[in-house]
Structures are given as C-alpha cells and as structure tokens.
Amino acid sequence: MAALILGIESSCDDTSVAICRDGKILSNRVADQKVHQEYGGVVPELASRAHQENIVPVMNAALADAGLALSDMDAFAFTRGPGLIGPLLVGASFAKGLSLALAKPLIAVHHMKAHVLAHFIDDPIPEFPFLCLTVSGGHTQLVVVRDFLEMEVVGQTLDDAAGEAFDKSAKLLGLPYPGGPLIDKLGREGDPLRFSFPEPDVGPLEFSFSGLKTSVLRFVQKKRASDEAFVGQHMSDICASIQHSIVSILMRKLAQASEKLGIRQLGIAGGVSANSYLRKQLILKGEEAGWEVFVPDFQYCTDNAAMVAFTGEKQFAAADFADASVEPLARWPF
Ligand code: KG4
Ligand code: ZN
C-alpha cells in the first residue's frame, strides 16, 4: 500500500502542512503572515513566532481536509533548508516531535529541490531530462533534472535573486512588501516598453540583478528630482517596464541554457514563477522556439508543503531518512 506522508514547510513566512499519498496531494493548507508588511520585509523573529502559532491549527486543518488522523501517517517530511534559521527550527522541531511521538520516520527535504518537483504533482508532467529555472526570493538557479532525486545546478545568480529584484524595485517605488505580486498586478495595465533598464553582461549560465536595482534607484531619484509626482502617475508603466526587464533576463538565460545543454523540456518554479508576465512570455517563447514548456499550478509556485510532502514521498521510497539529531540549515547546497 502507498505511503502517507505529512509535509511541513516553514522556511520563510508561510506556514504550510500537506498530505501526500501515491504522488497525489490529499490536502495542502497554507497560512501566510501579514505581520511583515509594515516592516518592508520578513522579520525573522516575528516569522518564527507566527510559525509557532500557526503550525498546529494548519496541521489540524490539513488532516481534517484529508479526513485522516496523525496516526495514519507513515512518515513526517519537513523543509530542512535553505531558509531562515528560526522559521526552519520551528518546522524541524515540530516534525521531530511528531516522528518521535508516533515512532514514524523523519525525512529532511531540500526546499529548492521541492520547488522543482512541484512540476511533477499534476499533469502534464515533464520527462527527464528537464531544465528548470527556479526563481524565488532567495534563489535564481538553472537546474538540470535527470530523475526525481537526481538534479544539478548548472547556473545561478552572482548577486540578487529574481524575487529580490522584484521586491527591492517595489520598495524603491514605495510599494509594500512583498513587492513581486504588486508589480505583477500594477504592471498588467502598463506599457512594458515605455522605460528601459539595462541587461547585465555576464556568463552564459549566470544571472545578475544588482545592476538593474541600481538603475531603478537612479531612475526613481532622477524622475523624483524633476517631478515629485512622476513615479505615482506612471506607476503602471514603470512596473510593466521593470517586470519586462527582469523577465527578459530570465528568458534569455533560459534560451541560452536550453541551447547549450540540448534540453527542450523547460519549466519555471519558485515564487516568481507565479508572475503572469513570465508565464505568458515562457509560453510564447516556447511556441516560437519549439520547446515543451511546463508551468506549475499557482498554489505550487509560492511556498507550500505539497511540494515538501511530494518530495518526501520520493525520499521515503528511496529510504532516505533523517535521524532525530538532524539540524536545519540556513544554507544547504544542492
Ligand atoms: O518561493 P517563494 O514563495 O519563497 C522563497 O523561497 O523565497 O518566493 C518568494 C518570492 C518573493 O520575492 C515574491 O515577491 C516573489 O516570489 N513573487 C512574485 C510573484 N509572486 C511571488 N514575483 C513576481 N510576480 C509574482 N506574481
Ligand atoms: Zn520557496
């Protein structure tokens, strides 16, 4: 009989619990944290505290949705890293407690690998090898996926992540955290070619977003100096143009990587893969270039425990278990 895996995600500011059986997600509950909005970014201590408050009710809701009890579970999977150490500790300690109390195995899941495997939750699923552009708040990586548990980072950012480029640009425009979804929303009404920001000149499989951030800063300073109201009045065009610049960088790199590696099954994963402009551009470019493109369901793009439970099930099948001494890792190489 197929194993029942309970997954826990707490690497940043979303507390999530999901249950997976036989590759199918039976429930996936996510509690986000509004407490960070007024600080312009995630405050790790507040995030840890909110995870502690959320984790039991979120788990109970996930169990109720699936009509199951904790004692039905065959293993407990949790995000070991990378992420914020305080939030990771909450999830890790909770998972260890469940594993000890119920005498069921513990599974330590890599957050970025789980983002990649989100592609395999629902149809259509890619075949191997598959090239995934993983774009989140902390990472921008090109990952070659040869099998569920066999993947390799072949390129990454030299400085900021794509999500940071969205969030930091939004902050410069005076928008609240997290800025990515807001730039997406405001940019929908704007002209993506109205303003231009430079593309970096880095190696074929490398990314860089710090130059873009500086040019957005200079742009905002210059416009505000001559007209205080300019940014507010042209917000949609500015958002659309920044979004266009970030997405152009991502698409160009993906195209170069596909060419270099000879892989034509391509996908995007992580929080930024929820961006509507990126999703649209990937589909358009895919038709043009003859790629087969994959975009995960919205609920599996941003942080969620479904991807953790799903990855946990693959590790369960491979008997890849952790023992009770396992520690969370803020940084965890692939
Ligand atoms: O994967 P994720 O939820 O958390 C991390 O593992 O970091 O990614 C969060 C990032 C944030 O930078 C957020 O602004 C960005 O994903 N994001 C978006 C959108 N939704 C989330 N960026 C652009 N457009 C969106 N619709
Ligand atoms: Zn993430």
Coordinates of C-alpha atoms and ligand atoms in Angstrom, one line a residue:
M1 CA 0.0 0.0 0.0
A2 CA 1.2 3.5 -0.8
A3 CA 2.8 5.5 2.0
L4 CA 1.0 8.5 3.5
I5 CA 3.4 11.4 4.0
L6 CA 2.8 14.6 6.0
G7 CA 4.9 17.5 4.8
I8 CA 5.8 20.7 6.7
E9 CA 7.1 23.9 5.2
S10 CA 8.4 26.8 7.3
S11 CA 11.4 28.2 5.6
C12 CA 10.3 31.8 5.3
D13 CA 7.0 33.5 6.0
D14 CA 4.4 30.8 5.0
T15 CA 3.4 28.0 7.4
S16 CA 2.2 25.1 5.4
V17 CA 1.2 21.5 6.0
A18 CA 0.2 19.0 3.3
I19 CA -0.5 15.3 3.0
C20 CA 0.5 13.2 0.0
R21 CA -0.3 9.6 -1.0
D22 CA 0.9 7.9 -4.1
G23 CA 2.0 11.2 -5.7
K24 CA -1.4 12.8 -5.1
I25 CA -1.9 15.7 -2.8
L26 CA -4.8 15.0 -0.4
S27 CA -4.6 18.3 1.3
N28 CA -2.4 21.4 1.3
R29 CA -3.0 24.2 3.8
V30 CA -1.0 27.5 3.8
A31 CA -1.1 30.3 6.4
D32 CA 0.6 33.4 5.2
Q33 CA 1.9 36.1 7.6
K34 CA 0.7 39.6 7.3
V35 CA 2.8 40.8 10.2
H36 CA 5.8 41.7 8.0
Q37 CA 4.0 44.1 5.7
E38 CA 4.6 47.2 7.8
Y39 CA 8.4 46.4 8.1
G40 CA 9.0 46.2 4.3
G41 CA 10.4 42.7 4.5
V42 CA 10.3 39.4 6.5
V43 CA 11.4 39.9 10.1
P44 CA 12.9 36.5 11.1
E45 CA 11.9 36.7 14.8
L46 CA 8.3 37.6 14.0
A47 CA 8.2 34.9 11.4
S48 CA 9.4 32.2 13.9
R49 CA 6.7 33.3 16.4
A50 CA 4.0 33.3 13.8
H51 CA 5.0 29.7 12.6
Q52 CA 4.8 28.6 16.3
E53 CA 1.3 30.0 16.5
N54 CA 0.2 28.7 13.1
I55 CA 1.6 25.2 12.9
V56 CA -0.8 23.2 15.0
P57 CA -4.0 24.8 13.5
V58 CA -2.6 24.5 10.0
M59 CA -1.8 20.8 10.6
N60 CA -5.2 20.1 12.0
A61 CA -6.9 21.7 9.1
A62 CA -4.8 19.7 6.6
L63 CA -5.6 16.5 8.5
A64 CA -9.3 17.4 8.5
D65 CA -9.3 18.2 4.8
A66 CA -7.9 14.8 4.1
G67 CA -10.2 13.0 6.6
L68 CA -7.1 11.4 8.2
A69 CA -5.5 11.3 11.7
L70 CA -1.9 11.8 12.6
S71 CA -1.6 8.1 13.5
D72 CA -2.4 7.2 9.8
M73 CA 0.8 8.9 8.6
D74 CA 3.8 6.7 7.6
A75 CA 6.4 9.5 7.8
F76 CA 6.9 13.1 8.5
A77 CA 8.8 15.3 6.0
F78 CA 10.0 18.8 6.7
T79 CA 12.0 21.6 5.0
R80 CA 15.5 21.3 6.4
G81 CA 16.7 24.3 4.4
P82 CA 17.8 26.6 2.8
G83 CA 15.8 29.4 4.5
L84 CA 15.6 31.5 7.7
I85 CA 17.1 29.5 10.6
G86 CA 14.5 30.5 13.2
P87 CA 11.5 29.6 11.0
L88 CA 13.3 26.4 9.9
L89 CA 13.8 25.4 13.5
V90 CA 10.1 25.6 14.2
G91 CA 9.2 23.2 11.4
A92 CA 12.2 20.9 12.1
S93 CA 11.5 20.7 15.9
F94 CA 7.8 20.1 15.2
A95 CA 8.5 17.3 12.7
K96 CA 11.0 15.7 15.1
G97 CA 8.4 15.7 17.8
L98 CA 5.8 14.0 15.6
S99 CA 8.3 11.4 14.4
L100 CA 9.4 10.6 18.0
A101 CA 5.9 10.6 19.4
L102 CA 4.4 8.4 16.7
A103 CA 7.5 6.3 16.0
K104 CA 7.5 7.0 12.3
P105 CA 10.4 8.0 10.1
L106 CA 11.6 11.6 9.6
I107 CA 12.5 13.0 6.2
A108 CA 14.6 16.1 5.6
V109 CA 13.6 17.9 2.4
H110 CA 15.6 20.5 0.4
H111 CA 13.4 23.5 -0.3
M112 CA 14.7 24.3 -3.8
K113 CA 14.5 20.6 -4.9
A114 CA 11.0 20.6 -3.6
H115 CA 10.2 23.7 -5.7
V116 CA 11.5 21.8 -8.8
L117 CA 9.5 18.7 -8.0
A118 CA 6.3 20.8 -7.8
H119 CA 6.2 20.2 -11.6
F120 CA 5.5 16.5 -11.1
I121 CA 2.5 16.9 -8.9
D122 CA -0.2 17.4 -11.5
D123 CA -0.4 16.6 -15.2
P124 CA 1.1 17.4 -17.6
I125 CA 4.4 16.3 -16.1
P126 CA 7.8 16.7 -17.8
E127 CA 10.0 13.8 -18.9
F128 CA 13.7 13.6 -17.9
P129 CA 16.0 15.3 -18.6
F130 CA 14.2 18.5 -17.8
L131 CA 15.6 22.0 -17.4
C132 CA 14.0 24.1 -14.6
L133 CA 14.5 27.8 -13.9
T134 CA 14.0 28.1 -10.2
V135 CA 13.2 31.7 -9.2
S136 CA 12.4 32.6 -5.7
G137 CA 13.0 35.3 -3.1
G138 CA 16.5 33.9 -2.3
H139 CA 17.5 31.9 -5.4
T140 CA 17.8 32.0 -9.1
Q141 CA 19.0 28.7 -10.5
L142 CA 19.1 26.7 -13.7
V143 CA 18.6 23.1 -12.6
V144 CA 19.0 20.0 -14.8
V145 CA 16.7 17.3 -13.5
R146 CA 17.7 13.8 -14.5
D147 CA 15.4 12.0 -12.1
F148 CA 13.2 12.8 -9.1
L149 CA 16.2 12.8 -6.7
E150 CA 19.0 13.5 -9.2
M151 CA 19.4 17.1 -10.1
E152 CA 22.2 19.5 -10.6
V153 CA 22.5 23.3 -10.5
V154 CA 24.2 24.4 -13.8
G155 CA 23.9 28.1 -13.4
Q156 CA 22.9 30.7 -10.8
T157 CA 22.9 34.4 -9.8
L158 CA 26.1 36.2 -9.0
D159 CA 24.2 38.6 -6.7
D160 CA 20.5 39.2 -6.1
A161 CA 17.8 36.6 -6.8
A162 CA 15.0 37.4 -9.3
G163 CA 12.5 37.7 -6.4
E164 CA 14.7 40.2 -4.7
A165 CA 14.9 42.2 -7.9
F166 CA 11.1 42.4 -7.8
D167 CA 10.9 43.2 -4.1
K168 CA 13.7 45.7 -4.0
S169 CA 12.5 47.5 -7.1
A170 CA 9.0 47.7 -5.5
K171 CA 10.5 49.1 -2.3
L172 CA 12.2 51.9 -4.3
L173 CA 8.8 52.7 -5.8
G174 CA 7.3 53.0 -2.4
L175 CA 5.3 49.8 -2.6
P176 CA 4.7 47.5 0.4
Y177 CA 6.4 44.0 0.9
P178 CA 6.2 41.6 -0.9
G179 CA 6.5 43.7 -4.0
G180 CA 6.7 41.0 -6.6
P181 CA 2.9 40.2 -6.7
L182 CA 2.2 44.0 -6.7
I183 CA 4.5 44.8 -9.6
D184 CA 2.8 41.9 -11.5
K185 CA -0.7 43.4 -10.7
L186 CA 0.1 47.0 -11.5
G187 CA 2.3 46.1 -14.5
R188 CA -0.7 44.4 -16.2
E189 CA -2.2 47.8 -17.1
G190 CA 1.2 49.3 -18.2
D191 CA 3.4 49.5 -21.2
P192 CA 6.4 47.1 -20.8
L193 CA 8.5 49.0 -23.4
R194 CA 7.9 52.6 -22.0
F195 CA 11.1 52.7 -20.0
S196 CA 14.2 50.6 -20.4
F197 CA 16.7 49.2 -17.9
P198 CA 20.0 47.6 -18.8
E199 CA 20.6 43.9 -19.1
P200 CA 23.7 42.6 -17.4
D201 CA 26.7 41.2 -19.4
V202 CA 27.6 38.0 -17.5
G203 CA 28.5 34.4 -18.4
P204 CA 26.0 32.3 -20.4
L205 CA 24.6 30.4 -17.4
E206 CA 24.9 33.2 -14.9
F207 CA 22.4 35.9 -13.8
S208 CA 22.9 39.3 -12.2
F209 CA 20.3 41.7 -10.9
S210 CA 22.2 44.2 -8.9
G211 CA 22.8 46.5 -11.9
L212 CA 19.0 46.5 -12.6
K213 CA 18.4 47.5 -9.0
T214 CA 20.9 50.4 -9.2
S215 CA 19.4 51.6 -12.4
V216 CA 15.9 51.5 -10.9
L217 CA 17.2 53.5 -8.0
R218 CA 18.8 56.1 -10.3
F219 CA 15.7 56.3 -12.4
V220 CA 13.5 56.9 -9.4
Q221 CA 15.8 59.6 -8.0
K222 CA 16.1 61.4 -11.3
K223 CA 12.4 61.4 -12.0
R224 CA 11.5 62.5 -8.5
A225 CA 14.1 65.3 -8.6
S226 CA 12.4 66.9 -11.5
D227 CA 8.8 65.9 -10.7
E228 CA 7.7 64.5 -7.2
A229 CA 4.5 63.1 -8.7
F230 CA 6.1 61.3 -11.7
V231 CA 6.5 57.9 -10.2
G232 CA 3.0 57.7 -8.8
Q233 CA 1.5 59.0 -12.0
H234 CA 3.4 56.5 -14.2
M235 CA 3.4 53.5 -11.7
S236 CA 1.8 51.0 -14.2
D237 CA 4.3 51.7 -17.0
I238 CA 7.2 51.7 -14.6
C239 CA 6.1 48.3 -13.1
A240 CA 5.5 46.9 -16.5
S241 CA 8.9 48.0 -17.7
I242 CA 10.8 46.7 -14.6
Q243 CA 8.9 43.4 -15.0
H244 CA 9.8 43.2 -18.7
S245 CA 13.5 43.8 -17.9
I246 CA 13.6 41.0 -15.2
V247 CA 11.6 38.6 -17.4
S248 CA 13.8 39.3 -20.5
I249 CA 16.9 38.5 -18.5
L250 CA 15.3 35.2 -17.3
M251 CA 14.0 34.2 -20.7
R252 CA 17.3 35.0 -22.5
K253 CA 19.3 32.8 -20.0
L254 CA 16.8 30.0 -20.3
A255 CA 17.1 30.1 -24.1
Q256 CA 20.9 30.0 -23.8
A257 CA 20.9 27.2 -21.3
S258 CA 18.5 25.1 -23.4
E259 CA 20.7 25.6 -26.5
K260 CA 23.9 24.8 -24.6
L261 CA 22.5 21.7 -22.8
G262 CA 20.3 20.5 -25.7
I263 CA 17.3 20.2 -23.4
R264 CA 14.0 21.3 -24.8
Q265 CA 11.7 20.4 -22.0
L266 CA 11.7 23.6 -19.9
G267 CA 9.9 24.8 -16.8
I268 CA 9.9 27.5 -14.2
A269 CA 9.4 27.0 -10.4
G270 CA 9.5 29.1 -7.2
G271 CA 7.6 32.2 -6.1
V272 CA 8.5 34.3 -9.1
S273 CA 7.0 31.6 -11.4
A274 CA 3.6 32.8 -10.2
N275 CA 4.4 36.0 -12.2
S276 CA 1.8 36.3 -15.0
Y277 CA 4.1 38.1 -17.5
L278 CA 6.8 35.5 -17.0
R279 CA 4.3 32.7 -17.5
K280 CA 3.0 34.3 -20.7
Q281 CA 6.4 35.0 -22.1
L282 CA 7.5 31.4 -21.5
I283 CA 4.6 30.0 -23.4
L284 CA 5.1 32.5 -26.3
K285 CA 8.8 31.9 -26.5
G286 CA 8.2 28.1 -26.2
E287 CA 5.9 28.1 -29.2
E288 CA 8.5 30.1 -31.2
A289 CA 11.4 28.0 -30.2
G290 CA 9.7 24.6 -30.3
W291 CA 10.2 24.0 -26.5
E292 CA 7.8 21.9 -24.5
V293 CA 7.1 24.3 -21.5
F294 CA 5.8 23.5 -18.0
V295 CA 4.3 25.9 -15.5
P296 CA 3.2 24.6 -12.1
D297 CA -0.2 25.3 -10.8
F298 CA -0.3 28.7 -8.9
Q299 CA -0.7 27.1 -5.5
Y300 CA 2.5 25.1 -6.0
C301 CA 4.6 28.1 -7.2
T302 CA 4.9 30.0 -4.0
D303 CA 5.9 28.3 -0.8
N304 CA 3.7 25.3 0.1
A305 CA 4.0 22.0 1.9
A306 CA 2.5 20.0 -1.0
M307 CA 5.9 20.1 -2.8
V308 CA 7.6 19.0 0.5
A309 CA 5.2 16.1 1.1
F310 CA 5.6 15.0 -2.6
T311 CA 9.4 15.2 -2.4
G312 CA 9.2 13.4 1.0
E313 CA 7.3 10.5 -0.7
K314 CA 10.1 10.1 -3.3
Q315 CA 12.7 10.1 -0.5
F316 CA 10.6 7.6 1.5
A317 CA 10.6 5.2 -1.5
A318 CA 14.4 5.6 -1.6
A319 CA 14.7 5.0 2.2
D320 CA 16.4 8.5 2.5
F321 CA 15.6 9.1 6.2
A322 CA 17.0 11.6 8.7
D323 CA 17.6 10.8 12.4
A324 CA 16.5 12.9 15.4
S325 CA 19.8 14.7 15.5
V326 CA 19.2 16.4 12.2
E327 CA 19.7 20.2 12.3
P328 CA 18.1 22.7 10.0
L329 CA 20.4 24.5 7.6
A330 CA 20.1 28.2 6.6
R331 CA 22.3 27.4 3.6
W332 CA 22.2 23.9 2.1
P333 CA 24.0 23.3 -1.2
F334 CA 22.1 21.1 -3.7
Ligands
KG4_1 O1 9.4 30.7 -3.4 P1 8.9 31.8 -2.6 O2 7.5 31.8 -2.2 O3 9.7 31.9 -1.3 C1 11.1 31.7 -1.2 O4 11.5 30.5 -1.2 O5 11.9 32.7 -1.3 O6 9.3 33.1 -3.4 C2 9.0 34.4 -2.9 C3 9.3 35.4 -3.9 C4 9.2 36.9 -3.4 O7 10.4 37.6 -3.8 C5 8.0 37.4 -4.1 O8 8.0 38.8 -4.4 C6 8.0 36.6 -5.4 O9 8.4 35.3 -5.0 N1 6.7 36.5 -6.1 C7 6.5 37.2 -7.3 C8 5.1 36.9 -7.5 N2 4.6 36.1 -6.5 C9 5.6 35.9 -5.7 N3 7.2 37.9 -8.0 C10 6.7 38.4 -9.2 N4 5.4 38.2 -9.5 C11 4.6 37.5 -8.8 N5 3.3 37.3 -9.1
ZN2 ZN 10.4 29.0 -1.9

